[in-house]
Short mmCIF file of C-alpha atoms and ligand atoms in Angstrom, two decimals:
data_model
loop_
_atom_site.label_atom_id
_atom_site.label_comp_id
_atom_site.label_asym_id
_atom_site.label_seq_id
_atom_site.Cartn_x
_atom_site.Cartn_y
_atom_site.Cartn_z
CA MET A 1 92.76 54.12 -38.10
CA PHE A 2 91.75 54.84 -34.39
CA TYR A 3 95.26 55.34 -34.09
CA LEU A 4 95.95 57.49 -37.00
CA ILE A 5 93.04 59.71 -35.78
CA LEU A 6 94.53 59.91 -32.26
CA LEU A 7 97.94 60.90 -33.86
CA LEU A 8 96.44 63.50 -36.06
CA ALA A 9 94.58 65.05 -33.13
CA CYS A 10 97.63 65.03 -31.02
CA LEU A 11 99.52 66.80 -33.99
CA LEU A 12 96.88 69.33 -34.11
CA GLU A 13 97.01 70.07 -30.65
CA ALA A 14 100.72 70.54 -30.64
CA ALA A 15 100.47 72.42 -33.71
CA LEU A 16 98.19 74.95 -32.00
CA ALA A 17 99.84 74.96 -28.75
CA SER A 18 100.95 78.35 -28.26
CA LEU A 19 97.87 80.26 -29.13
CA GLN A 20 97.52 83.13 -26.28
CA ILE A 21 94.55 84.74 -24.74
CA VAL A 22 96.42 88.12 -23.95
CA PRO A 23 94.26 90.46 -21.52
CA GLY A 24 94.18 93.76 -22.45
CA ALA A 25 95.74 93.72 -26.05
CA THR A 26 94.41 95.00 -29.04
CA TRP A 27 92.31 91.87 -30.65
CA THR A 28 91.94 92.27 -34.37
CA ALA A 29 88.80 90.52 -35.80
CA SER A 30 89.51 88.89 -39.00
CA GLY A 31 86.83 89.90 -41.77
CA ILE A 32 86.80 93.54 -40.37
CA ASN A 33 90.09 93.95 -39.44
CA GLN A 34 89.33 96.06 -36.42
CA HIS A 35 89.76 95.59 -32.84
CA ILE A 36 86.93 93.56 -31.51
CA GLN A 37 83.82 95.32 -30.54
CA ALA A 38 81.96 93.36 -28.20
CA HIS A 39 82.13 94.99 -24.75
CA GLY A 40 79.80 93.87 -21.86
CA GLY A 41 79.04 90.31 -23.82
CA GLY A 42 79.36 86.75 -23.31
CA ILE A 43 80.05 83.69 -25.01
CA VAL A 44 77.79 80.93 -26.28
CA GLU A 45 78.93 77.47 -27.60
CA VAL A 46 77.40 75.94 -30.37
CA ASP A 47 78.29 72.82 -31.85
CA SER A 48 82.34 73.38 -30.91
CA VAL A 49 82.16 77.06 -32.07
CA PHE A 50 82.15 79.89 -29.81
CA TYR A 51 80.06 82.89 -30.40
CA TRP A 52 80.93 86.17 -28.66
CA MET A 53 78.17 88.72 -28.70
CA GLY A 54 78.47 92.59 -27.22
CA GLU A 55 78.71 96.19 -27.44
CA ASN A 56 79.91 98.02 -30.53
CA LYS A 57 81.26 100.96 -28.96
CA LEU A 58 83.30 102.11 -32.26
CA ASN A 59 81.45 105.61 -32.33
CA GLY A 60 81.15 106.05 -28.48
CA SER A 61 78.61 105.03 -25.92
CA ALA A 62 75.25 105.32 -27.72
CA PHE A 63 73.94 102.46 -29.39
CA GLN A 64 75.52 101.52 -32.67
CA SER A 65 75.06 97.56 -33.11
CA ILE A 66 75.25 94.46 -31.00
CA ASN A 67 78.18 92.54 -33.10
CA CYS A 68 78.73 88.79 -33.08
CA TYR A 69 81.94 87.03 -33.74
CA SER A 70 83.06 83.53 -33.73
CA SER A 71 86.16 81.34 -33.02
CA THR A 72 87.01 77.66 -32.61
CA ASP A 73 89.95 78.53 -30.27
CA LEU A 74 89.12 81.89 -28.35
CA VAL A 75 92.01 83.62 -29.79
CA GLN A 76 91.20 84.17 -33.45
CA TRP A 77 88.03 85.68 -33.91
CA THR A 78 85.72 86.32 -37.01
CA PHE A 79 83.44 88.99 -37.43
CA VAL A 80 80.12 87.62 -38.32
CA ASN A 81 77.06 89.78 -38.06
CA GLU A 82 75.54 93.06 -36.60
CA VAL A 83 72.76 90.81 -34.74
CA LEU A 84 70.88 94.26 -33.68
CA THR A 85 71.44 97.55 -35.65
CA LEU A 86 70.83 101.08 -35.42
CA GLN A 87 67.09 101.78 -36.16
CA ALA A 88 65.60 105.23 -37.26
CA SER A 89 63.75 105.71 -33.85
CA GLY A 90 62.50 103.48 -30.85
CA ASP A 91 64.38 101.46 -28.07
CA LEU A 92 67.24 100.73 -30.86
CA GLY A 93 67.11 104.57 -32.31
CA PRO A 94 69.82 107.15 -32.23
CA ASN A 95 71.46 108.15 -28.97
CA ARG A 96 70.23 105.03 -26.85
CA VAL A 97 71.75 103.01 -24.52
CA VAL A 98 71.57 99.17 -25.28
CA GLU A 99 74.62 97.17 -22.98
CA ARG A 100 75.20 94.13 -21.61
CA PRO A 101 73.60 91.94 -24.47
CA HIS A 102 73.40 88.42 -22.99
CA ALA A 103 71.62 85.35 -25.14
CA MET A 104 70.85 81.97 -24.27
CA TYR A 105 69.26 79.01 -26.12
CA ASN A 106 65.73 77.77 -25.25
CA ASP A 107 65.63 74.15 -25.59
CA ALA A 108 61.95 74.26 -25.68
CA THR A 109 61.33 76.70 -28.39
CA GLY A 110 64.51 76.48 -30.50
CA LYS A 111 65.16 79.87 -30.23
CA TYR A 112 68.03 82.04 -29.07
CA VAL A 113 67.02 84.68 -26.49
CA LEU A 114 68.87 87.67 -25.95
CA TRP A 115 68.28 90.15 -23.02
CA MET A 116 69.88 93.36 -22.68
CA HIS A 117 69.75 96.94 -20.70
CA ILE A 118 67.37 99.31 -22.67
CA ASP A 119 67.76 102.91 -21.52
CA SER A 120 67.76 106.64 -22.85
CA SER A 121 70.98 108.60 -22.91
CA SER A 122 70.23 109.83 -19.36
CA TYR A 123 69.89 106.27 -17.89
CA GLY A 124 66.24 107.29 -17.13
CA GLU A 125 64.37 104.29 -18.40
CA ALA A 126 66.12 101.63 -16.80
CA ARG A 127 64.14 98.62 -18.60
CA ALA A 128 65.25 95.00 -19.76
CA GLY A 129 65.06 94.15 -23.41
CA VAL A 130 64.55 90.94 -25.06
CA ALA A 131 65.17 90.00 -28.79
CA ILE A 132 65.04 86.33 -30.51
CA SER A 133 66.51 84.57 -33.45
CA ASP A 134 66.75 81.00 -34.93
CA THR A 135 70.54 81.08 -35.20
CA ILE A 136 73.11 82.33 -32.48
CA CYS A 137 74.50 85.05 -34.84
CA GLY A 138 71.79 85.81 -36.92
CA ASP A 139 69.36 88.86 -37.42
CA TYR A 140 67.65 89.06 -34.16
CA THR A 141 64.01 90.20 -33.86
CA TYR A 142 63.43 92.98 -30.98
CA LEU A 143 60.44 92.06 -29.11
CA ASN A 144 59.85 94.56 -26.18
CA ALA A 145 61.53 96.14 -23.20
CA SER A 146 60.11 96.31 -19.57
CA GLN A 147 61.03 97.12 -16.05
CA PRO A 148 61.10 93.53 -14.82
CA LEU A 149 58.21 93.10 -11.93
CA GLY A 150 58.12 96.87 -12.01
CA PHE A 151 61.45 97.64 -10.80
CA GLN A 152 64.48 99.38 -12.54
CA SER A 153 66.85 97.14 -14.58
CA ARG A 154 70.22 98.49 -15.34
CA ASP A 155 73.35 95.94 -15.77
CA LEU A 156 71.89 92.46 -16.60
CA ASN A 157 72.96 88.88 -17.36
CA VAL A 158 71.20 85.76 -18.01
CA PHE A 159 71.46 82.50 -16.53
CA LYS A 160 70.52 78.96 -17.66
CA ASP A 161 70.38 76.30 -14.95
CA THR A 162 71.54 72.80 -15.47
CA ASP A 163 67.64 71.80 -15.81
CA GLY A 164 66.97 74.47 -18.22
CA THR A 165 65.50 76.95 -16.07
CA GLY A 166 66.25 80.75 -17.10
CA TYR A 167 66.83 83.44 -14.92
CA LEU A 168 67.51 87.18 -15.41
CA LEU A 169 70.04 88.93 -13.18
CA THR A 170 69.34 92.57 -13.06
CA GLU A 171 70.62 95.59 -10.99
CA ASP A 172 67.95 97.47 -9.44
CA ARG A 173 69.45 100.62 -8.36
CA VAL A 174 66.79 101.54 -5.65
CA ASN A 175 66.93 97.94 -3.71
CA GLY A 176 69.80 95.95 -5.08
CA LEU A 177 70.68 93.24 -7.29
CA ARG A 178 67.88 90.64 -8.21
CA ILE A 179 67.62 86.97 -9.62
CA ASP A 180 64.05 86.70 -11.27
CA LEU A 181 62.66 83.58 -12.80
CA LEU A 182 62.03 83.84 -16.49
CA SER A 183 59.10 82.18 -18.21
CA ASP A 184 59.48 78.74 -20.02
CA ASP A 185 60.00 80.54 -23.24
CA TYR A 186 62.75 82.82 -21.67
CA LEU A 187 60.59 85.89 -23.07
CA SER A 188 59.19 87.43 -19.78
CA VAL A 189 60.15 87.71 -16.06
CA VAL A 190 57.68 85.65 -13.94
CA SER A 191 58.63 86.33 -10.19
CA PRO A 192 61.48 87.09 -7.78
CA THR A 193 64.03 84.53 -6.86
CA HIS A 194 66.51 86.47 -4.98
CA LEU A 195 67.51 90.20 -3.93
CA TYR A 196 70.93 90.95 -2.65
CA VAL A 197 70.35 94.33 -0.72
CA GLU A 198 73.77 95.30 -1.34
CA ASP A 199 74.87 97.44 -4.29
CA TYR A 200 76.12 95.45 -6.93
CA GLU A 201 76.03 95.43 -10.49
CA ALA A 202 77.73 93.46 -13.72
CA PRO A 203 76.48 90.27 -12.63
CA ALA A 204 77.32 86.75 -13.70
CA ILE A 205 76.47 83.39 -12.35
CA TYR A 206 78.55 80.06 -12.80
CA LYS A 207 77.34 76.97 -11.34
CA SER A 208 79.85 74.22 -10.38
CA GLY A 209 78.54 70.99 -9.11
CA ASP A 210 75.51 71.87 -6.73
CA THR A 211 77.10 75.21 -5.86
CA TYR A 212 76.11 78.74 -7.74
CA PHE A 213 78.62 81.23 -7.86
CA MET A 214 77.38 84.82 -8.36
CA PHE A 215 80.27 87.37 -9.65
CA ALA A 216 79.38 90.88 -9.49
CA SER A 217 81.06 94.52 -8.98
CA TYR A 218 80.70 97.19 -6.78
CA LEU A 219 78.96 100.29 -8.23
CA SER A 220 81.71 102.84 -9.49
CA GLY A 221 80.83 103.89 -13.00
CA TRP A 222 83.33 103.15 -15.51
CA SER A 223 86.06 103.01 -13.06
CA PRO A 224 87.12 99.58 -12.02
CA ASN A 225 86.62 98.17 -8.38
CA ASP A 226 87.50 94.86 -6.31
CA ASN A 227 84.58 92.83 -7.93
CA GLN A 228 83.17 90.10 -5.49
CA TYR A 229 81.56 86.57 -5.39
CA CYS A 230 79.32 84.88 -3.06
CA THR A 231 77.98 81.23 -3.33
CA ALA A 232 74.93 79.45 -2.73
CA THR A 233 73.35 75.75 -3.20
CA ASN A 234 70.06 77.16 -3.98
CA LEU A 235 69.68 80.45 -5.89
CA SER A 236 66.93 81.68 -3.44
CA GLY A 237 69.69 81.55 -0.86
CA PRO A 238 70.94 81.43 1.87
CA TRP A 239 74.08 83.12 -0.17
CA SER A 240 77.54 83.39 1.66
CA ASN A 241 79.09 86.93 2.44
CA TRP A 242 80.69 88.74 -0.58
CA THR A 243 84.49 88.45 -0.98
CA ASN A 244 87.39 89.14 -3.59
CA PHE A 245 88.19 86.77 -6.30
CA ALA A 246 91.27 88.72 -7.57
CA THR A 247 94.25 90.10 -5.79
CA ALA A 248 92.77 92.82 -3.01
CA GLY A 249 93.24 96.19 -4.19
CA SER A 250 94.08 95.24 -7.97
CA ASN A 251 90.59 96.43 -9.10
CA THR A 252 89.97 93.08 -10.67
CA TYR A 253 93.39 93.44 -12.44
CA ASN A 254 91.71 96.76 -13.81
CA SER A 255 88.29 95.36 -15.08
CA GLN A 256 84.70 94.71 -14.76
CA THR A 257 82.51 91.35 -14.81
CA ALA A 258 81.08 90.91 -18.13
CA ALA A 259 80.49 86.97 -17.90
CA VAL A 260 81.86 83.84 -16.54
CA VAL A 261 81.63 80.77 -18.80
CA SER A 262 83.08 77.02 -19.01
CA ILE A 263 85.24 76.46 -21.87
CA ASN A 264 85.59 72.95 -21.96
CA GLY A 265 86.20 72.90 -18.29
CA VAL A 266 88.11 75.60 -17.91
CA VAL A 267 86.19 78.39 -16.18
CA MET A 268 87.01 81.97 -17.61
CA TYR A 269 86.36 85.28 -16.40
CA MET A 270 85.21 87.44 -19.21
CA GLY A 271 85.84 91.28 -17.93
CA ASP A 272 86.13 94.96 -19.42
CA ARG A 273 88.41 97.47 -19.23
CA TRP A 274 86.61 100.52 -19.99
CA HIS A 275 88.34 103.79 -21.38
CA SER A 276 85.54 105.86 -20.74
CA THR A 277 86.97 108.86 -22.61
CA ASN A 278 87.32 106.43 -25.69
CA LEU A 279 85.11 103.53 -25.21
CA MET A 280 86.28 101.77 -28.46
CA THR A 281 89.53 101.37 -27.02
CA SER A 282 88.22 99.35 -24.21
CA THR A 283 89.91 96.05 -23.96
CA TYR A 284 89.09 92.46 -22.80
CA ILE A 285 90.43 90.95 -19.63
CA TRP A 286 89.84 87.24 -19.86
CA LEU A 287 91.55 85.22 -17.25
CA PRO A 288 91.10 81.68 -15.85
CA LEU A 289 89.23 81.40 -12.75
CA GLU A 290 90.27 78.46 -10.21
CA ILE A 291 87.07 77.23 -8.58
CA SER A 292 87.56 74.71 -5.64
CA GLY A 293 84.46 73.81 -3.48
CA THR A 294 82.89 77.20 -2.73
CA THR A 295 85.94 79.29 -3.31
CA ALA A 296 86.97 81.18 -6.76
CA THR A 297 90.43 82.58 -6.94
CA MET A 298 91.65 84.45 -10.18
CA PRO A 299 95.55 84.60 -11.02
CA ASN A 300 96.84 87.59 -12.95
CA GLU A 301 98.41 86.54 -16.38
CA THR A 302 100.12 88.66 -18.79
CA ASN A 303 99.02 85.79 -21.24
CA TRP A 304 97.87 82.01 -20.96
CA ILE A 305 97.16 79.29 -23.04
CA LEU A 306 93.96 77.45 -23.21
CA SER A 307 93.82 73.84 -24.29
CA LEU A 308 90.60 73.14 -25.52
CA SER A 309 90.96 69.34 -25.85
CA SER A 310 92.44 68.54 -22.24
CA GLY A 311 90.21 71.26 -20.66
CA THR A 312 93.08 72.92 -18.92
CA TRP A 313 95.18 76.03 -19.06
CA THR A 314 99.10 77.05 -18.55
CA PRO A 315 100.66 80.45 -18.39
CA GLY A 316 102.26 81.75 -21.35
CA PRO A 317 105.05 80.11 -23.08
CA SER A 318 109.05 81.07 -23.00
CA GLU A 319 109.51 83.87 -25.53
CA THR A 320 112.27 85.51 -27.52
CA THR A 321 112.23 89.60 -27.48
CA PRO A 322 113.29 90.57 -30.69
CA GLU A 323 113.86 94.48 -30.66
CA ALA A 324 112.54 96.54 -33.64
CA GLU A 325 115.83 98.29 -33.69
CA ALA A 326 117.99 95.42 -33.74
CA SER A 327 120.71 96.07 -36.72
CA SER A 328 119.98 92.85 -38.23
CA ASN A 329 116.46 94.37 -38.94
CA VAL A 330 115.91 96.12 -42.69
CA LEU A 331 114.29 99.41 -42.67
CA THR A 332 113.13 100.92 -46.07
CA ASN A 333 111.28 104.01 -47.67
CA GLY A 334 111.89 105.94 -44.53
CA ALA A 335 111.21 104.00 -41.75
CA VAL A 336 113.71 104.94 -38.91
CA LYS A 337 114.66 104.15 -35.38
CA GLN A 338 113.78 106.69 -33.00
CA THR A 339 114.20 107.26 -29.26
CA CYS A 340 111.30 105.91 -27.36
CA THR A 341 111.06 106.75 -23.35
CA GLY A 342 108.93 103.84 -22.77
CA CYS A 343 110.15 101.31 -24.84
CA SER A 344 112.43 98.15 -24.10
CA GLY A 345 116.22 99.38 -25.13
CA GLY A 346 114.92 102.85 -25.15
CA GLU A 347 114.23 102.92 -29.15
CA SER A 348 111.40 102.06 -31.30
CA VAL A 349 110.93 101.94 -35.00
CA GLY A 350 108.76 104.71 -36.59
CA TYR A 351 107.50 106.23 -40.04
CA ILE A 352 106.00 102.97 -41.10
CA GLY A 353 103.68 103.09 -43.76
CA GLY A 354 102.34 106.48 -44.81
CA SER A 355 102.82 107.70 -48.23
CA ALA A 356 106.46 106.83 -48.83
CA ASN A 357 105.39 103.42 -47.59
CA GLY A 358 108.13 102.69 -44.95
CA THR A 359 108.94 98.88 -43.94
CA LEU A 360 110.19 97.30 -41.11
CA THR A 361 111.42 93.65 -41.60
CA PHE A 362 112.47 91.48 -38.64
CA THR A 363 114.90 88.93 -39.81
CA GLY A 364 116.08 85.65 -38.32
CA ILE A 365 113.19 85.11 -35.96
CA SER A 366 113.45 81.58 -34.46
CA SER A 367 110.95 78.99 -33.34
CA THR A 368 112.07 75.35 -32.30
CA VAL A 369 108.69 73.94 -34.06
CA SER A 370 106.67 74.51 -37.16
CA THR A 371 103.63 75.85 -35.63
CA THR A 372 100.67 78.27 -35.39
CA THR A 373 101.69 80.84 -32.74
CA THR A 374 100.48 84.19 -30.91
CA ILE A 375 102.91 86.95 -31.41
CA ARG A 376 102.85 89.84 -28.87
CA VAL A 377 103.78 93.14 -30.69
CA HIS A 378 104.80 95.95 -28.35
CA HIS A 379 103.95 99.30 -29.95
CA GLU A 380 103.17 102.99 -29.69
CA ASN A 381 100.05 104.64 -31.13
CA GLY A 382 99.76 108.65 -30.27
CA ASP A 383 96.51 108.64 -32.43
CA SER A 384 92.95 108.66 -30.86
CA THR A 385 91.97 105.95 -33.62
CA GLN A 386 93.23 102.69 -34.46
CA ARG A 387 96.31 102.25 -36.56
CA TYR A 388 96.76 99.20 -38.81
CA ALA A 389 99.78 97.24 -40.38
CA VAL A 390 99.98 94.91 -43.16
CA VAL A 391 102.22 92.05 -41.44
CA THR A 392 103.75 89.53 -43.41
CA VAL A 393 105.04 86.34 -42.08
CA ASN A 394 106.67 83.89 -44.16
CA GLY A 395 104.71 85.22 -47.01
CA VAL A 396 101.37 85.00 -45.39
CA GLU A 397 99.69 88.27 -44.69
CA LYS A 398 97.81 89.72 -41.95
CA ILE A 399 96.07 93.17 -41.55
CA VAL A 400 96.74 93.94 -37.72
CA ALA A 401 95.07 96.83 -35.76
CA PHE A 402 96.80 98.86 -33.03
CA LEU A 403 94.68 100.59 -30.42
CA PRO A 404 96.06 104.09 -29.21
CA THR A 405 98.45 104.09 -26.36
CA THR A 406 96.73 106.78 -24.42
CA ASP A 407 99.20 107.26 -21.75
CA GLY A 408 101.82 108.23 -23.90
CA ASN A 409 105.01 106.43 -22.77
CA THR A 410 103.94 102.65 -21.89
CA PRO A 411 103.80 100.57 -25.22
CA GLY A 412 100.61 99.07 -26.07
CA THR A 413 100.42 95.23 -26.99
CA SER A 414 98.54 93.95 -30.15
CA ILE A 415 98.59 90.18 -30.96
CA LEU A 416 99.16 88.18 -34.17
CA THR A 417 98.57 84.81 -34.80
CA VAL A 418 100.80 83.36 -37.32
CA PRO A 419 102.41 80.32 -38.86
CA LEU A 420 106.25 79.99 -37.94
CA LEU A 421 108.60 77.57 -39.22
CA LYS A 422 111.14 75.45 -37.42
CA GLY A 423 114.87 77.22 -37.39
CA ASN A 424 115.85 80.51 -37.34
CA SER A 425 114.88 82.06 -40.86
CA ASN A 426 111.49 83.33 -40.24
CA VAL A 427 110.82 86.95 -41.65
CA ILE A 428 108.39 89.12 -40.33
CA GLU A 429 107.63 92.55 -42.40
CA PHE A 430 105.47 95.51 -41.25
CA ALA A 431 104.20 97.77 -43.99
CA GLY A 432 101.54 100.50 -43.82
CA TYR A 433 97.66 99.60 -44.74
CA ASP A 434 96.02 101.57 -47.29
CA GLY A 435 98.39 104.42 -47.41
CA GLY A 436 98.06 104.96 -43.48
CA TRP A 437 100.84 105.04 -40.95
CA ALA A 438 101.52 101.91 -39.20
CA PRO A 439 102.29 102.15 -35.24
CA ASP A 440 105.72 102.69 -33.98
CA ILE A 441 107.10 98.89 -33.31
CA ASP A 442 109.15 98.53 -29.98
CA ARG A 443 109.59 94.80 -30.00
CA LEU A 444 108.13 91.53 -30.49
CA MET A 445 107.36 88.62 -28.16
CA VAL A 446 107.84 85.43 -29.72
CA PRO A 447 107.05 81.97 -28.29
CA VAL A 448 110.00 79.67 -28.45
CA SER A 449 108.04 76.56 -29.15
C1 NAG B 1 78.09 108.47 -34.04
O1 NAG B 1 77.12 109.06 -33.29
C2 NAG B 1 76.75 110.32 -33.10
C3 NAG B 1 75.90 110.66 -31.82
O2 NAG B 1 75.03 109.54 -31.71
C4 NAG B 1 75.92 110.49 -34.66
O3 NAG B 1 75.50 111.66 -34.72
C5 NAG B 1 76.91 110.15 -35.73
O4 NAG B 1 76.21 110.26 -36.75
C6 NAG B 1 77.42 108.54 -35.26
N1 NAG B 1 78.40 108.49 -36.45
C7 NAG B 1 78.65 107.20 -37.21
C8 NAG B 1 79.80 107.19 -38.23
O5 NAG B 1 77.72 106.36 -36.82
C1 NAG B 2 57.52 90.85 -24.74
O1 NAG B 2 57.26 89.74 -25.94
C2 NAG B 2 56.87 88.49 -25.39
C3 NAG B 2 56.83 87.95 -26.76
O2 NAG B 2 55.70 88.22 -27.54
C4 NAG B 2 55.76 88.23 -24.65
O3 NAG B 2 55.98 86.96 -24.06
C5 NAG B 2 56.38 89.32 -23.24
O4 NAG B 2 54.98 89.45 -22.49
C6 NAG B 2 56.16 90.56 -23.78
N1 NAG B 2 56.55 91.30 -22.96
C7 NAG B 2 56.20 92.57 -22.61
C8 NAG B 2 56.59 93.56 -21.28
O5 NAG B 2 55.27 93.25 -23.22
C1 NAG B 3 65.17 76.66 -2.87
O1 NAG B 3 64.59 77.74 -2.09
C2 NAG B 3 63.41 77.73 -2.05
C3 NAG B 3 63.00 79.00 -1.33
O2 NAG B 3 63.12 78.46 0.15
C4 NAG B 3 62.63 76.41 -1.98
O3 NAG B 3 60.92 76.81 -2.25
C5 NAG B 3 63.10 75.56 -3.08
O4 NAG B 3 62.55 74.31 -2.58
C6 NAG B 3 64.56 75.25 -2.68
N1 NAG B 3 65.04 74.50 -3.94
C7 NAG B 3 65.85 73.26 -3.43
C8 NAG B 3 66.22 72.45 -4.74
O5 NAG B 3 66.13 73.09 -2.67
C1 NAG B 4 79.19 87.95 6.97
O1 NAG B 4 79.53 89.25 7.30
C2 NAG B 4 78.83 89.78 8.32
C3 NAG B 4 78.87 91.32 8.53
O2 NAG B 4 80.47 91.55 8.22
C4 NAG B 4 79.56 89.09 9.74
O3 NAG B 4 78.99 89.48 10.95
C5 NAG B 4 79.34 87.48 9.63
O4 NAG B 4 80.00 87.11 10.65
C6 NAG B 4 80.06 87.26 8.03
N1 NAG B 4 79.60 85.62 8.10
C7 NAG B 4 80.30 84.85 7.90
C8 NAG B 4 79.89 83.35 7.47
O5 NAG B 4 81.35 85.08 7.43
C1 NAG B 5 98.68 91.95 -13.88
O1 NAG B 5 99.44 91.91 -14.97
C2 NAG B 5 99.67 92.80 -15.93
C3 NAG B 5 100.27 92.43 -17.03
O2 NAG B 5 101.19 91.58 -16.71
C4 NAG B 5 100.39 93.87 -15.00
O3 NAG B 5 100.58 94.92 -15.75
C5 NAG B 5 99.71 94.29 -13.64
O4 NAG B 5 100.62 95.00 -12.90
C6 NAG B 5 99.38 92.90 -12.91
N1 NAG B 5 98.57 93.67 -11.65
C7 NAG B 5 98.76 92.61 -10.68
C8 NAG B 5 97.73 93.45 -9.61
O5 NAG B 5 99.63 92.04 -10.14
C1 NAG B 6 103.74 99.05 -49.65
O1 NAG B 6 104.53 98.22 -49.14
C2 NAG B 6 103.96 96.68 -48.94
C3 NAG B 6 104.96 96.02 -48.57
O2 NAG B 6 106.00 95.74 -49.50
C4 NAG B 6 103.33 96.37 -50.23
O3 NAG B 6 102.46 95.34 -50.42
C5 NAG B 6 102.14 97.62 -50.45
O4 NAG B 6 101.46 97.29 -52.00
C6 NAG B 6 102.84 99.16 -50.75
N1 NAG B 6 101.85 100.05 -51.19
C7 NAG B 6 101.97 101.05 -51.77
C8 NAG B 6 100.98 102.02 -51.69
O5 NAG B 6 103.20 101.21 -52.51
#
């Protein structure tokens, strides 16, 4: 029996081996079929399920809702709930700023406590708000907001130490970045723990053994900068000097810190790549952090695989790269090959969907194993809103979102997680969704195994 369970566990692991985290791609949530709207957020694990809460920016920067999504593999996410919704007036009313929601579980009260930046549209209030719920993704009850210990509070985060003590990390524009001790119930701020006098925002603390790592960004608005970290063995300090963790000059691979979390032992950086002119198209830059002693470094990966069972990660798999314009593909109902300057091979297939219901079918897609895998789809979408496609893989249908490709020439990436069969008879069809146009398709990147 034991060996049977072990065998099943191994098979399950093999079957999910090529699920990929693809930084900067369109991540479609099932249940809502939209690019995930959970900006500036974090992940809380409850009973082996990962819950991701963040800001909904579908309609610009003003508060719309705080969304919660769930996943068991960090790649396939399901929309669960709007945990805080737009109110007629007050802190959560129209034209308000509600940013960087971060929750933690209070063992003593049995409540999830959610802290967030509360502000007016001109950022003149600079307060920290708090809400509670019995369940991680439930409807939260909003309690109040204040300036902690009388200081301004903008970007914020929370940190639960290994002994259960809770802290609020808050950017006070006048004085610097603060770590404040929270009350036992996490609902109020008790006393100051540390003040970094340098100008940093977007804070996140990760504890490795006895060492605390503080990650944060410089202040440069929606534009990214080279985010920094420092370390200490006591939250009160002394803290080391700040230094880079990503490649210097890369602007943290074009992102800003949202959170740093341990996923079964893999330390993962969660960053936001903000697109200030169309915030809902902002993407998520999640990358593995390599922590060793008191150093943290973050490699740049186009795509990577997180093994939950072994607590390790590997770079993306070998791939085949089937082109949309390949002569073996089938185009119907007006779908056509067209010139595409930024596309591989200089061509894409357009006019998929629409009233004529054009379709593009890739045939002969190969895989050396029968497995659930993540396929990257290179596409162009010249609209300012998402396009959608109904993608049918070996008879299994998925609705996939495709963010605008704002710079015109370079294709964007959208990801699709589907079951592939061993052999080279896999068929992948792209059709329109609900009468709309699908994006132009450049090519697929399909894991070999
Ligand atoms: C989007 O936000 C604007 C400004 O806050 C508001 O007037 C409008 O009603 C919102 N639209 C939707 C669909 O929520
Ligand atoms: C917010 O509400 C909580 C729970 O009632 C309370 O403990 C805390 O003192 C309140 N904070 C402020 C600033 O009113
Ligand atoms: C951390 O530093 C504070 C302030 O110096 C001190 O009171 C506290 O005892 C220290 N904690 C530990 C665990 O050393
Ligand atoms: C920290 O930075 C300061 C100012 O640049 C420098 O004088 C000091 O030597 C640095 N300390 C360490 C431990 O590197
Ligand atoms: C990081 O990887 C992305 C995706 O492959 C690439 O576009 C970007 O140029 C890389 N950045 C750096 C600094 O290497
Ligand atoms: C368009 O084609 C797809 C795929 O063949 C099909 O599922 C869908 O029902 C068609 N839609 C319309 C409006 O004809």
